[in-house]
């Protein structure tokens, strides 16, 4: 395996945008390891679905569906339409092209391949030069606690459109999981130059990764600066239910609230210019702060944010 100089922890859409920026900004993209959350994974229609791995893979290969934020571009939906006419479950949309990936991954997992091996091989087939790995090869399932009882993650997220009030989260299976071999190798020995926590939802995208025994400890022990990018800008999530969840959990739905959530883990925090006023308060709690434009509308925005993070990591290393 290549030397890893950057480890990026990512959920789906927001995380994958920055992962793409890093991929384009790094001198040698083969030194990038993107570790995807697998707490969102589930078994559906007999298939193993790994939304965050697939979002990262499609994004890095230039095949992602930019309108939906998930799935593939140039997609057709004959399978779903036909399934509907047969009275099948249609609340979770699987495009025809996307479906092929789920079928092939499920076949390989059933014949004994690890999720790491399947993910790495598929990334290679999509001509991705960076390494893409799951957080763990074991099954970890995010459960959303609500006043009406626990909900499997995709039931909460897609079927119920994030409407139920959140009272907490559980990561079933995490206690008996272990970091994926690629992540464990990257964080041991000399370690990477820096670690980026992408602007993904802290509770449902990053916390499941940190819940895998050993990962948080390795990150804290590593000499590499750990830099988190705020998914909250001006009190709003760029996408998804982060701000809603923070409010429901009784937390400050602000970038500062996110920085507090990562206290003890991060050395650097990237804050949007609209939240610049919070920089001093965040620094008072430990991490150094980079204030910049974090809203990634174009590819140029992604690359330029990634370049700033790389420069910030070099400053942090000199401390
Ligand atoms: N998100 C939706 O909102 N609706 C869907 O029907 C849906 C289908 C889907 C299929 C494959 C895939 O890889 C992702 C899909 N997503 C869908 C996205 C996914 O549920 C979430 O965005 C992530 O789990 C959160 O990161």
Coordinates of C-alpha atoms in Angstrom, one line a residue, residues 20-204:
X20 CA -12.8 15.5 -3.9
X21 CA -11.1 18.9 -3.1
X22 CA -8.3 17.1 -1.3
X23 CA -8.0 14.5 -4.1
X24 CA -7.5 17.3 -6.6
X25 CA -5.4 19.5 -4.4
X26 CA -2.9 16.9 -3.2
X27 CA 0.4 16.6 -5.1
X28 CA 0.1 12.9 -5.0
X29 CA -3.6 11.8 -4.6
X30 CA -2.5 8.2 -4.1
X31 CA -1.4 9.4 -0.6
X32 CA -5.0 10.2 0.3
X33 CA -7.1 7.7 2.3
X34 CA -10.8 8.4 2.6
X35 CA -12.5 6.6 5.4
X36 CA -16.2 6.4 5.0
X37 CA -18.8 6.0 7.7
X38 CA -20.7 2.7 7.4
X39 CA -23.2 3.3 10.2
X40 CA -25.7 4.2 7.5
X41 CA -25.3 0.8 5.8
X42 CA -28.2 -1.5 5.7
X43 CA -29.6 -4.7 4.1
X44 CA -32.4 -3.8 1.8
X45 CA -34.2 -6.0 -0.8
X46 CA -31.6 -8.6 0.0
X47 CA -28.7 -6.3 -0.9
X48 CA -26.0 -4.6 1.1
X49 CA -26.3 -0.9 0.7
X50 CA -23.3 1.4 1.7
X51 CA -24.5 4.9 1.0
X52 CA -21.4 6.9 2.2
X53 CA -18.9 4.6 0.6
X54 CA -20.8 4.9 -2.6
X55 CA -21.2 8.6 -2.4
X56 CA -17.4 9.0 -1.9
X57 CA -16.7 6.5 -4.8
X58 CA -19.1 8.2 -7.3
X59 CA -17.9 11.7 -6.3
X60 CA -14.2 10.9 -6.8
X61 CA -14.8 9.2 -10.1
X62 CA -16.9 12.1 -11.4
X63 CA -20.0 9.8 -11.7
X64 CA -22.1 11.3 -8.9
X65 CA -25.6 12.5 -9.3
X66 CA -25.2 16.2 -8.5
X67 CA -28.9 16.9 -8.4
X68 CA -29.8 14.2 -5.9
X69 CA -26.5 14.3 -3.9
X70 CA -26.5 10.5 -3.8
X71 CA -26.5 7.8 -6.5
X72 CA -25.1 8.0 -10.0
X73 CA -25.5 10.5 -12.8
X74 CA -27.3 9.4 -16.1
X75 CA -29.4 7.1 -13.9
X76 CA -32.6 5.3 -15.0
X77 CA -35.3 3.9 -12.6
X78 CA -36.9 1.0 -14.5
X79 CA -36.1 -1.4 -11.6
X80 CA -37.8 0.9 -9.0
X81 CA -40.8 1.5 -11.3
X82 CA -41.3 -2.2 -11.9
X83 CA -40.8 -3.0 -8.3
X84 CA -43.6 -0.5 -7.5
X85 CA -46.0 -2.2 -9.9
X86 CA -45.3 -5.5 -8.1
X87 CA -46.2 -4.1 -4.7
X88 CA -42.5 -4.0 -3.5
X89 CA -40.9 -1.6 -1.1
X90 CA -40.1 1.7 -2.9
X91 CA -39.3 4.1 -0.2
X92 CA -35.5 3.8 -0.8
X93 CA -34.6 4.6 -4.4
X94 CA -32.1 2.4 -6.2
X95 CA -31.3 3.5 -9.7
X96 CA -30.6 0.9 -12.3
X97 CA -26.8 1.6 -12.6
X98 CA -26.4 2.0 -8.9
X99 CA -28.2 -1.3 -8.4
X100 CA -25.4 -3.2 -10.2
X101 CA -22.9 -2.0 -7.6
X102 CA -25.2 -3.2 -4.7
X103 CA -25.7 -6.6 -6.4
X104 CA -22.0 -7.1 -7.1
X105 CA -20.9 -6.0 -3.6
X106 CA -23.5 -8.3 -2.0
X107 CA -22.3 -11.2 -4.0
X108 CA -18.7 -10.6 -3.1
X109 CA -19.4 -10.2 0.6
X110 CA -21.5 -13.4 0.6
X111 CA -18.6 -15.2 -1.0
X112 CA -16.3 -14.2 1.9
X113 CA -14.6 -11.0 0.7
X114 CA -14.2 -8.2 3.3
X115 CA -15.9 -4.8 2.8
X116 CA -12.5 -3.3 2.7
X117 CA -11.4 -5.5 -0.2
X118 CA -14.7 -4.9 -2.1
X119 CA -14.5 -1.2 -1.6
X120 CA -10.8 -0.9 -2.7
X121 CA -11.4 -3.0 -5.8
X122 CA -14.5 -1.0 -6.9
X123 CA -12.6 2.3 -6.3
X124 CA -9.8 0.9 -8.6
X125 CA -12.3 -0.1 -11.2
X126 CA -13.6 3.5 -11.2
X127 CA -10.0 4.6 -11.8
X128 CA -9.8 6.4 -8.4
X129 CA -6.2 6.9 -7.4
X130 CA -6.9 7.6 -3.7
X131 CA -7.6 4.8 -1.3
X132 CA -11.3 4.5 -0.2
X133 CA -11.9 2.3 2.9
X134 CA -14.8 1.6 5.3
X135 CA -14.3 2.6 8.9
X136 CA -14.5 -1.1 9.8
X137 CA -15.2 -4.4 8.1
X138 CA -17.6 -5.4 10.9
X139 CA -21.3 -4.4 10.7
X140 CA -22.0 -1.2 12.7
X141 CA -25.6 0.1 12.5
X142 CA -26.6 3.6 13.6
X143 CA -29.9 3.6 15.5
X144 CA -31.7 6.9 16.0
X145 CA -33.4 7.2 19.4
X146 CA -36.8 9.0 19.3
X147 CA -39.6 9.5 21.8
X148 CA -41.5 6.9 19.8
X149 CA -38.7 4.4 20.1
X150 CA -35.5 3.5 18.2
X151 CA -35.4 3.8 14.4
X152 CA -33.0 2.1 12.0
X153 CA -31.0 4.9 10.4
X154 CA -32.4 4.8 6.9
X155 CA -35.9 4.5 8.2
X156 CA -35.3 7.8 10.1
X157 CA -33.4 9.5 7.3
X158 CA -35.2 8.5 4.1
X159 CA -38.5 6.8 5.0
X160 CA -39.4 9.3 7.7
X161 CA -37.5 12.3 6.1
X162 CA -35.7 13.1 9.4
X163 CA -39.0 14.3 10.8
X164 CA -39.0 12.4 14.2
X165 CA -37.4 14.2 17.1
X166 CA -34.0 12.9 18.0
X167 CA -33.2 12.1 21.6
X168 CA -29.9 10.2 21.0
X169 CA -28.0 7.7 18.9
X170 CA -26.7 4.2 19.3
X171 CA -24.1 2.4 17.1
X172 CA -25.0 -1.2 17.3
X173 CA -22.1 -3.6 16.7
X174 CA -19.5 -0.8 17.2
X175 CA -18.2 -2.3 20.5
X176 CA -17.1 -5.5 18.7
X177 CA -15.8 -3.8 15.6
X178 CA -12.2 -2.9 14.8
X179 CA -10.7 -0.2 12.5
X180 CA -10.4 -1.3 8.9
X181 CA -6.9 -2.5 8.0
X182 CA -6.2 0.6 5.8
X183 CA -7.2 3.0 8.6
X184 CA -5.3 1.1 11.3
X185 CA -2.2 1.0 9.1
X186 CA -2.4 4.7 8.2
X187 CA -2.6 5.7 11.9
X188 CA 0.1 3.5 13.1
X189 CA 3.9 4.0 12.8
X190 CA 4.9 7.4 11.5
X191 CA 1.2 8.2 10.8
X192 CA -0.1 10.6 8.2
X193 CA 0.8 14.3 7.9
X194 CA -2.7 15.3 8.9
X195 CA -6.2 14.1 9.5
X196 CA -9.3 15.9 8.2
X197 CA -12.8 15.5 9.7
X198 CA -14.9 16.5 6.7
X199 CA -17.9 18.8 7.1
X200 CA -20.2 15.8 7.7
X201 CA -22.8 15.4 10.3
X202 CA -20.9 15.0 13.6
X203 CA -23.6 12.7 15.2
X204 CA -24.5 10.3 12.3

